[in-house]
Tab-separated table of C-alpha atoms in Angstrom:
chain	number	residue	atom	x	y	z
A	1107	MET	CA	-17.557	-41.859	-127.828
A	1108	GLY	CA	-16.300	-44.815	-125.519
A	1109	ARG	CA	-13.691	-42.128	-124.168
A	1110	ARG	CA	-16.301	-39.636	-123.480
A	1111	THR	CA	-18.299	-42.711	-121.518
A	1112	ALA	CA	-15.709	-43.925	-119.640
A	1113	ALA	CA	-14.870	-40.129	-118.440
A	1114	PHE	CA	-18.386	-39.608	-117.766
A	1115	GLN	CA	-18.291	-42.798	-115.575
A	1116	GLU	CA	-14.820	-41.914	-113.790
A	1117	GLN	CA	-16.345	-38.015	-113.377
A	1118	LEU	CA	-19.320	-39.632	-111.821
A	1119	THR	CA	-17.637	-42.379	-109.706
A	1120	GLU	CA	-15.307	-39.422	-108.589
A	1121	GLU	CA	-18.746	-37.652	-107.730
A	1122	ARG	CA	-20.436	-40.554	-105.790
A	1123	ARG	CA	-17.052	-40.734	-103.968
A	1124	LYS	CA	-17.398	-37.199	-103.078
A	1125	GLN	CA	-20.779	-37.282	-102.210
A	1126	GLN	CA	-19.996	-40.571	-99.927
A	1127	GLU	CA	-17.137	-38.789	-98.377
A	1128	ALA	CA	-19.213	-35.610	-97.899
A	1129	GLU	CA	-22.130	-38.186	-96.474
A	1130	ALA	CA	-19.283	-39.445	-94.111
A	1131	ARG	CA	-18.145	-36.260	-93.132
A	1132	ALA	CA	-22.023	-34.920	-92.605
A	1133	GLN	CA	-22.587	-38.161	-90.927
A	1134	GLU	CA	-19.075	-37.801	-88.598
A	1135	ALA	CA	-20.467	-34.276	-87.955
A	1136	LEU	CA	-23.871	-34.948	-87.113
A	1137	MET	CA	-22.293	-37.733	-84.422
A	1138	ARG	CA	-20.404	-35.164	-83.137
A	1139	MET	CA	-23.041	-32.938	-83.077
A	1140	MET	CA	-25.126	-35.575	-81.330
A	1141	GLN	CA	-22.142	-36.193	-78.906
A	1142	SER	CA	-22.023	-32.099	-78.020
A	1143	GLN	CA	-25.619	-32.210	-77.655
A	1144	SER	CA	-25.186	-35.137	-75.448
A	1145	ALA	CA	-21.965	-33.432	-73.571
A	1146	LEU	CA	-24.015	-30.205	-73.115
A	1147	GLU	CA	-27.238	-32.307	-71.681
A	1148	GLY	CA	-25.109	-33.849	-69.270
A	1149	ARG	CA	-23.163	-30.662	-68.215
A	1150	LEU	CA	-26.574	-29.104	-68.155
A	1151	ALA	CA	-27.977	-31.495	-66.059
A	1152	GLN	CA	-24.597	-31.122	-63.794
A	1153	MET	CA	-25.246	-27.559	-64.026
A	1154	SER	CA	-28.972	-27.999	-63.073
A	1155	ASP	CA	-28.074	-30.106	-59.580
A	1156	ALA	CA	-25.507	-27.612	-58.864
A	1157	SER	CA	-27.544	-24.757	-59.336
A	1158	ALA	CA	-30.307	-26.998	-57.228
A	1159	LYS	CA	-27.540	-27.647	-54.751
A	1160	SER	CA	-26.269	-23.804	-54.774
A	1161	GLN	CA	-30.133	-22.928	-54.456
A	1162	ALA	CA	-30.580	-25.162	-51.422
A	1163	GLU	CA	-27.362	-24.311	-49.982
A	1164	LEU	CA	-28.380	-20.503	-50.568
A	1165	THR	CA	-31.752	-21.052	-48.832
A	1166	ARG	CA	-29.901	-22.791	-46.150
A	1167	THR	CA	-27.657	-19.889	-45.348
A	1168	LEU	CA	-30.243	-17.299	-45.955
A	1169	GLU	CA	-32.566	-19.071	-43.314
A	1170	GLU	CA	-29.813	-19.445	-41.097
A	1171	ARG	CA	-28.459	-15.600	-41.160
A	1172	LEU	CA	-32.137	-14.776	-41.147
A	1173	ASP	CA	-32.475	-16.823	-37.457
A	1174	LYS	CA	-29.562	-15.155	-36.504
A	1175	VAL	CA	-30.262	-11.953	-37.539
A	1176	SER	CA	-33.926	-12.432	-35.921
A	1177	GLN	CA	-32.074	-13.601	-32.821
A	1178	ARG	CA	-29.912	-10.569	-32.841
A	1179	MET	CA	-32.499	-8.125	-33.225
A	1180	GLY	CA	-34.514	-10.008	-30.592
A	1181	GLU	CA	-31.542	-9.464	-28.274
A	1182	SER	CA	-30.776	-6.026	-29.104
A	1183	LEU	CA	-34.545	-5.007	-28.996
A	1184	GLU	CA	-34.545	-6.959	-25.386
A	1185	LYS	CA	-31.514	-4.988	-24.207
A	1186	THR	CA	-32.446	-1.506	-25.822
A	1187	THR	CA	-35.934	-2.213	-24.070
A	1188	GLN	CA	-33.871	-3.138	-20.799
A	1189	ASN	CA	-31.657	-0.094	-21.148
A	1190	THR	CA	-34.472	2.053	-21.938
A	1191	THR	CA	-36.435	0.970	-18.622
A	1192	GLU	CA	-33.492	1.416	-16.896
A	1193	SER	CA	-32.509	5.072	-18.415
A	1194	LEU	CA	-36.082	5.668	-17.718
A	1195	THR	CA	-35.950	4.725	-14.110
A	1196	ASP	CA	-32.427	6.578	-13.577
A	1197	LEU	CA	-34.097	9.582	-15.324
A	1198	LYS	CA	-37.019	9.358	-12.799
A	1199	THR	CA	-34.563	9.167	-9.808
A	1200	ARG	CA	-32.507	12.296	-11.160
A	1201	LEU	CA	-35.636	14.247	-11.736
A	1202	ALA	CA	-36.639	13.431	-8.036
A	1203	LEU	CA	-33.388	14.626	-6.819
A	1204	ILE	CA	-33.910	17.334	-9.192
A	1205	ASP	CA	-37.404	18.069	-7.445
A	1206	GLU	CA	-36.019	17.649	-4.155
A	1207	ALA	CA	-32.977	20.109	-5.092
A	1208	GLN	CA	-35.309	22.484	-6.175
A	1209	LYS	CA	-36.994	22.516	-2.763
A	1210	ASN	CA	-33.702	22.844	-1.222
A	1211	ILE	CA	-33.223	25.922	-3.654
A	1212	THR	CA	-36.642	27.452	-2.958
A	1213	GLU	CA	-36.175	26.843	1.173
A	1214	LEU	CA	-32.520	28.397	0.389
A	1215	SER	CA	-34.127	30.886	-1.212
A	1216	GLY	CA	-36.386	31.962	1.395
A	1217	GLN	CA	-33.660	31.660	3.623
A	1218	VAL	CA	-31.586	34.561	1.958
A	1219	VAL	CA	-34.622	36.742	1.605
A	1220	GLY	CA	-34.913	36.264	5.375
A	1221	LEU	CA	-31.188	36.829	5.744
A	1222	GLN	CA	-31.711	39.768	3.942
A	1223	ASP	CA	-34.451	40.922	5.605
A	1224	ILE	CA	-32.537	40.654	9.000
A	1225	LEU	CA	-29.712	42.221	7.276
A	1226	SER	CA	-31.695	45.264	6.115
A	1227	ASN	CA	-32.564	46.009	9.969
A	1228	LYS	CA	-29.785	47.977	12.038
A	1229	GLN	CA	-30.891	46.474	14.860
A	1230	SER	CA	-31.152	42.625	13.626
A	1231	ARG	CA	-27.677	43.340	11.579
A	1232	GLY	CA	-26.149	44.486	14.956
A	1233	ALA	CA	-27.315	41.276	16.447
A	1234	PHE	CA	-26.158	39.056	13.566
A	1235	GLY	CA	-22.341	40.762	14.052
A	1236	GLU	CA	-22.728	39.992	18.008
A	1237	VAL	CA	-23.694	36.522	17.468
A	1238	GLN	CA	-20.798	36.066	14.870
A	1239	LEU	CA	-18.706	37.460	17.702
A	1240	ASN	CA	-19.718	35.543	20.168
A	1241	ASP	CA	-19.366	32.386	18.257
A	1242	LEU	CA	-15.573	32.988	17.429
A	1243	VAL	CA	-14.446	34.247	20.697
A	1244	SER	CA	-16.164	31.447	22.686
A	1245	ALA	CA	-15.172	28.823	20.224
A	1246	ILE	CA	-11.201	29.796	20.554
A	1247	LEU	CA	-10.709	31.428	24.404
A	1248	PRO	CA	-11.188	29.700	27.491
A	1249	PRO	CA	-14.582	31.079	29.330
A	1250	SER	CA	-12.431	33.007	31.910
A	1251	ALA	CA	-10.675	35.068	29.253
A	1252	TYR	CA	-13.940	37.061	28.076
A	1253	GLY	CA	-16.966	38.345	28.620
A	1254	PHE	CA	-20.117	39.615	26.551
A	1255	GLN	CA	-22.193	42.771	27.238
A	1256	GLU	CA	-20.387	43.916	29.815
A	1257	THR	CA	-20.606	47.564	31.481
A	1258	LEU	CA	-17.849	49.510	31.742
A	1259	GLY	CA	-17.128	52.260	34.454
A	1260	ASN	CA	-18.407	55.031	32.072
A	1261	GLY	CA	-21.428	53.213	31.593
A	1262	LYS	CA	-21.234	51.970	28.217
A	1263	ARG	CA	-21.615	48.488	27.382
A	1264	ALA	CA	-19.405	46.462	25.282
A	1265	ASP	CA	-20.069	43.531	23.075
A	1266	CYS	CA	-17.082	41.796	23.927
A	1267	VAL	CA	-14.474	42.387	26.632
A	1268	ILE	CA	-11.369	40.375	26.179
A	1269	LYS	CA	-9.786	39.993	29.809
A	1270	LEU	CA	-5.838	40.314	29.372
A	1271	PRO	CA	-3.381	40.794	32.024
A	1272	ASN	CA	-1.638	44.324	32.496
A	1273	PRO	CA	-0.168	45.675	30.286
A	1274	PRO	CA	-2.158	45.660	27.823
A	1275	GLY	CA	-5.699	45.458	29.955
A	1276	PRO	CA	-8.577	44.075	29.024
A	1277	ILE	CA	-9.573	44.664	25.015
A	1278	VAL	CA	-12.904	45.839	24.044
A	1279	VAL	CA	-14.449	44.246	20.849
A	1280	ASP	CA	-17.387	45.794	19.425
A	1281	ALA	CA	-19.153	44.436	16.294
A	1282	LYS	CA	-19.972	47.226	13.451
A	1283	PHE	CA	-21.978	46.418	10.251
A	1284	PRO	CA	-21.658	49.342	7.650
A	1285	LEU	CA	-24.037	47.273	5.039
A	1286	GLU	CA	-26.099	49.732	3.584
A	1287	SER	CA	-23.173	52.235	2.404
A	1288	TYR	CA	-21.518	49.168	1.234
A	1289	HIS	CA	-24.470	47.911	-0.974
A	1290	LEU	CA	-24.591	51.773	-2.416
A	1291	LEU	CA	-21.168	51.193	-3.301
A	1292	ARG	CA	-21.710	47.643	-4.907
A	1293	ASN	CA	-24.436	49.084	-6.627
A	1294	ALA	CA	-23.358	52.385	-7.912
A	1295	GLN	CA	-24.105	52.740	-11.877
A	1296	ASP	CA	-22.117	55.801	-12.577
A	1297	GLU	CA	-19.559	57.684	-11.360
A	1298	GLY	CA	-21.480	60.332	-9.526
A	1299	GLN	CA	-23.178	57.402	-7.501
A	1300	ASN	CA	-19.581	55.604	-6.754
A	1301	LYS	CA	-18.366	58.930	-5.245
A	1302	GLN	CA	-21.843	59.514	-3.249
A	1303	ALA	CA	-21.393	55.826	-1.907
A	1304	ALA	CA	-18.170	56.066	-1.356
A	1305	ALA	CA	-18.382	59.379	0.893
A	1306	ALA	CA	-21.162	57.523	2.734
A	1307	PHE	CA	-18.967	54.644	3.232
A	1308	ARG	CA	-16.264	56.760	4.612
A	1309	THR	CA	-18.612	58.546	7.036
A	1310	ALA	CA	-20.201	55.333	8.600
A	1311	ILE	CA	-16.469	53.959	9.056
A	1312	LYS	CA	-15.295	56.787	10.690
A	1313	LYS	CA	-18.401	57.407	12.842
A	1314	HIS	CA	-17.823	53.766	13.979
A	1315	VAL	CA	-14.195	54.271	15.035
A	1316	LYS	CA	-15.019	57.160	16.605
A	1317	ASP	CA	-17.637	55.868	18.687
A	1318	ILE	CA	-15.310	53.212	19.826
A	1319	ALA	CA	-12.410	55.150	20.383
A	1320	GLU	CA	-14.674	57.483	22.867
A	1321	LYS	CA	-16.599	54.731	24.378
A	1322	TYR	CA	-14.442	51.623	24.825
A	1323	ILE	CA	-11.086	53.255	25.531
A	1324	VAL	CA	-11.307	54.235	29.168
A	1325	THR	CA	-8.242	55.167	30.803
A	1326	GLY	CA	-7.006	53.051	33.818
A	1327	GLU	CA	-9.670	50.499	33.201
A	1328	THR	CA	-9.170	49.282	29.756
A	1329	ALA	CA	-6.363	48.859	27.491
A	1330	GLU	CA	-5.002	51.848	25.337
A	1331	SER	CA	-6.624	50.091	22.091
A	1332	ALA	CA	-9.719	48.376	21.240
A	1333	LEU	CA	-10.990	46.224	18.037
A	1334	MET	CA	-13.889	46.714	15.535
A	1335	PHE	CA	-15.264	43.708	14.216
A	1336	LEU	CA	-16.721	43.738	10.843
A	1337	PRO	CA	-18.692	40.209	10.278
A	1338	SER	CA	-17.873	40.605	6.495
A	1339	GLU	CA	-14.900	39.684	4.819
A	1340	ALA	CA	-16.175	41.529	1.538
A	1341	VAL	CA	-16.668	44.638	3.540
A	1342	TYR	CA	-13.144	44.208	5.365
A	1343	ALA	CA	-11.405	43.942	1.663
A	1344	GLU	CA	-13.297	46.668	0.494
A	1345	LEU	CA	-12.036	48.721	3.215
A	1346	HIS	CA	-8.224	47.866	2.904
A	1347	ALA	CA	-8.510	47.744	-1.063
A	1348	ASN	CA	-9.812	51.076	-1.510
A	1349	PHE	CA	-9.941	52.943	1.802
A	1350	PRO	CA	-6.173	52.631	3.164
A	1351	ASP	CA	-6.834	56.489	4.291
A	1352	LEU	CA	-9.810	55.005	6.906
A	1353	VAL	CA	-7.572	52.454	7.963
A	1354	GLU	CA	-4.765	54.388	8.838
A	1355	GLU	CA	-7.064	56.804	10.656
A	1356	SER	CA	-8.425	54.036	12.606
A	1357	PHE	CA	-4.436	53.127	13.476
A	1358	ARG	CA	-4.270	56.508	14.842
A	1359	ALA	CA	-7.821	56.186	16.890
A	1360	LYS	CA	-5.843	52.705	18.347
A	1361	VAL	CA	-8.982	51.303	17.062
A	1362	TRP	CA	-7.774	48.174	15.181
A	1363	ILE	CA	-10.411	46.724	12.466
A	1364	VAL	CA	-10.927	43.313	11.988
A	1365	SER	CA	-12.569	40.803	9.999
A	1366	PRO	CA	-13.673	37.173	11.278
A	1367	THR	CA	-10.445	35.675	9.786
A	1368	THR	CA	-8.430	38.227	11.141
A	1369	LEU	CA	-10.021	38.173	14.523
A	1370	MET	CA	-9.285	34.581	14.496
A	1371	ALA	CA	-5.807	35.175	14.521
A	1372	THR	CA	-5.596	37.736	16.955
A	1373	LEU	CA	-7.649	35.793	19.458
A	1374	ASN	CA	-5.228	32.403	18.662
A	1375	THR	CA	-2.444	35.397	19.718
A	1376	VAL	CA	-4.679	36.304	22.555
A	1377	ARG	CA	-4.846	32.485	23.733
A	1378	ALA	CA	-1.119	32.239	23.108
A	1379	VAL	CA	-0.602	35.231	25.565
A	1380	LEU	CA	-2.880	33.905	28.180
A	1381	LYS	CA	-1.062	30.426	27.741
A	1382	ASP	CA	2.440	32.275	28.645
A	1383	VAL	CA	0.758	34.430	31.394
A	1384	ARG	CA	-0.379	31.094	32.847
A	1385	MET	CA	2.604	29.476	32.797
A	1386	ARG	CA	4.781	32.420	34.192
A	1387	GLU	CA	2.184	32.212	37.089
A	1388	GLN	CA	2.481	28.738	37.798
A	1389	ALA	CA	6.764	29.209	37.257
A	1390	GLY	CA	6.358	31.578	39.960
A	1391	VAL	CA	4.336	29.095	42.247
A	1392	ILE	CA	7.035	26.222	41.184
A	1393	GLN	CA	9.862	28.124	42.197
A	1394	LYS	CA	8.140	29.123	45.480
A	1395	GLU	CA	7.540	25.636	46.253
A	1396	VAL	CA	10.824	24.664	45.297
A	1397	GLY	CA	11.949	27.406	47.716
A	1398	THR	CA	10.023	25.905	50.359
A	1399	LEU	CA	11.344	22.463	49.525
A	1400	LEU	CA	14.903	23.361	49.799
A	1401	ILE	CA	14.603	24.647	53.360
A	1402	ASP	CA	12.654	21.227	54.082
A	1403	VAL	CA	15.485	19.401	52.622
A	1404	ASP	CA	18.009	21.737	54.549
A	1405	ARG	CA	15.978	20.961	57.950
A	1406	LEU	CA	15.970	17.369	57.098
A	1407	ASP	CA	20.005	17.495	56.891
A	1408	LYS	CA	20.142	18.397	60.056
A	1409	ARG	CA	17.829	15.987	61.067
A	1410	VAL	CA	20.089	13.501	60.068
A	1411	GLY	CA	22.847	15.172	61.163
A	1412	ASN	CA	21.406	15.114	64.722
A	1413	LEU	CA	20.345	11.379	64.300
A	1414	ARG	CA	24.076	10.409	63.150
A	1415	SER	CA	25.410	12.111	66.297
A	1416	HIS	CA	23.143	10.216	68.411
A	1417	PHE	CA	23.977	7.003	66.732
A	1418	ASN	CA	27.407	7.961	67.179
A	1419	GLN	CA	27.024	8.184	70.884
A	1420	ALA	CA	24.901	5.201	71.380
A	1421	GLU	CA	27.524	3.251	69.118
A	1422	LYS	CA	30.402	4.691	71.862
A	1423	ASP	CA	28.079	4.029	74.829
A	1424	ILE	CA	27.688	0.332	73.503
A	1425	LYS	CA	31.798	0.115	73.243
A	1426	GLU	CA	31.961	1.132	76.589
A	1427	ILE	CA	29.543	-0.871	78.209
A	1428	GLU	CA	31.145	-3.747	75.880
A	1429	THR	CA	34.373	-3.031	77.879
A	1430	SER	CA	32.628	-3.555	81.239
A	1431	SER	CA	30.925	-6.700	80.533
A	1432	GLY	CA	34.501	-8.013	79.037
A	1433	LYS	CA	36.193	-6.695	82.885
A	1434	ILE	CA	32.946	-8.791	84.674
A	1435	SER	CA	33.912	-11.391	82.590
A	1436	LYS	CA	37.246	-11.919	83.176
A	1437	ARG	CA	36.598	-11.124	87.059
A	1438	ALA	CA	34.187	-13.813	87.164
A	1439	GLU	CA	36.816	-16.231	85.770
A	1440	LYS	CA	38.996	-15.273	88.294
A	1441	ILE	CA	36.530	-15.552	90.974
A	1442	GLU	CA	35.744	-19.015	89.306
A	1443	ALA	CA	39.394	-20.042	89.323
A	1444	LEU	CA	40.038	-19.292	93.141
A	1445	GLN	CA	39.876	-22.226	95.813
A	1446	LEU	CA	38.719	-22.479	99.204
A	1447	GLU	CA	41.888	-23.375	101.148
A	1448	GLU	CA	41.338	-25.541	104.647
A	1449	GLY	CA	40.040	-23.593	107.274
A	1450	GLU	CA	39.337	-20.536	105.442
A	1451	SER	CA	36.245	-19.131	105.450
A	1452	ALA	CA	34.132	-17.766	102.222
A	1453	GLY	CA	34.339	-14.366	103.163
A	1454	ALA	CA	38.103	-14.361	103.327
A	1455	VAL	CA	38.050	-16.004	99.839
A	1456	LEU	CA	36.179	-12.894	98.670
A	1457	GLU	CA	38.074	-10.607	100.557
A	1458	THR	CA	41.343	-11.731	99.229
A	1459	ALA	CA	39.306	-12.101	95.571
A	1460	ARG	CA	38.495	-8.626	96.176
A	1461	GLY	CA	41.819	-7.354	97.080
A	1462	GLN	CA	43.317	-9.199	94.007
A	1463	LEU	CA	41.048	-7.584	91.638
A	1464	ASP	CA	40.870	-4.044	92.887
A	1465	GLY	CA	44.488	-4.408	92.742
A	1466	GLU	CA	44.705	-5.060	88.951
């Protein structure tokens, strides 16, 4: 019985010890939990402070960025407004220029229509060619080298006469403008129209060449050839590109077909020829004057020779005069050296001196 009681007490004591150890461990765990809670509260406080600071910093950063964005947006809007204003101003200026250009185009259109009206009339078209011919000739040649609307010996009036010396003699230039047949040729839509227009163009050119050859090549008055002036490079190019037989026929008729460009080259050649002729004329005048100058030089040489002869004769006379003067001086010295002897008269002394001098 006593043993059971002692065992029970030991067991009870062991249980109490275990209970105490458990309570101690529980208290230790509770203390740890309280310490952990305190540490957690501190960390939460720090996190709260850090969060508050981060929030404040974020707020400040956001405010600064919003201010910068607002400022940039304001500057951008201001710059955009300025650029838009400048663009509108430039657009307005360009629209004004476009309006002005449109007015000019309208005026040019009217002028083109007017030019078409002029060229549609044969007389006006002829006057147009004559004016262009007048401008080209008067711009290159001197006034004495040409004449406009001059009447030839056969009664025909020439548009222009280039006055060249013989040979070749004066060359007549007549302006022709076969525009109607050229337009038909350019506007042909099919092969039939093209052939018809080509025939009309060929007929017009042949007629002009024949008229110029018969009217403006006058034997004994003009050169053996004449010029037909086409005041259009396009017509000239069409003629030489697609109608070489007409060009050869004009060569055989001694009618040279020229355009504004080729006429300028021809007139420059004519100016060179006229300049050469004037140089030859001046060379003849100079040669004549040089011959006259040589005659004058020969005459001057003869007169210089005569003057040299006179100088030689004068020098000889001077030497003779010097000889006579020397003799006179010697005689005067001898006369001065004579002394009058007593009882002699002056006349006797002179006679004696004269005799001595004569004896010399």
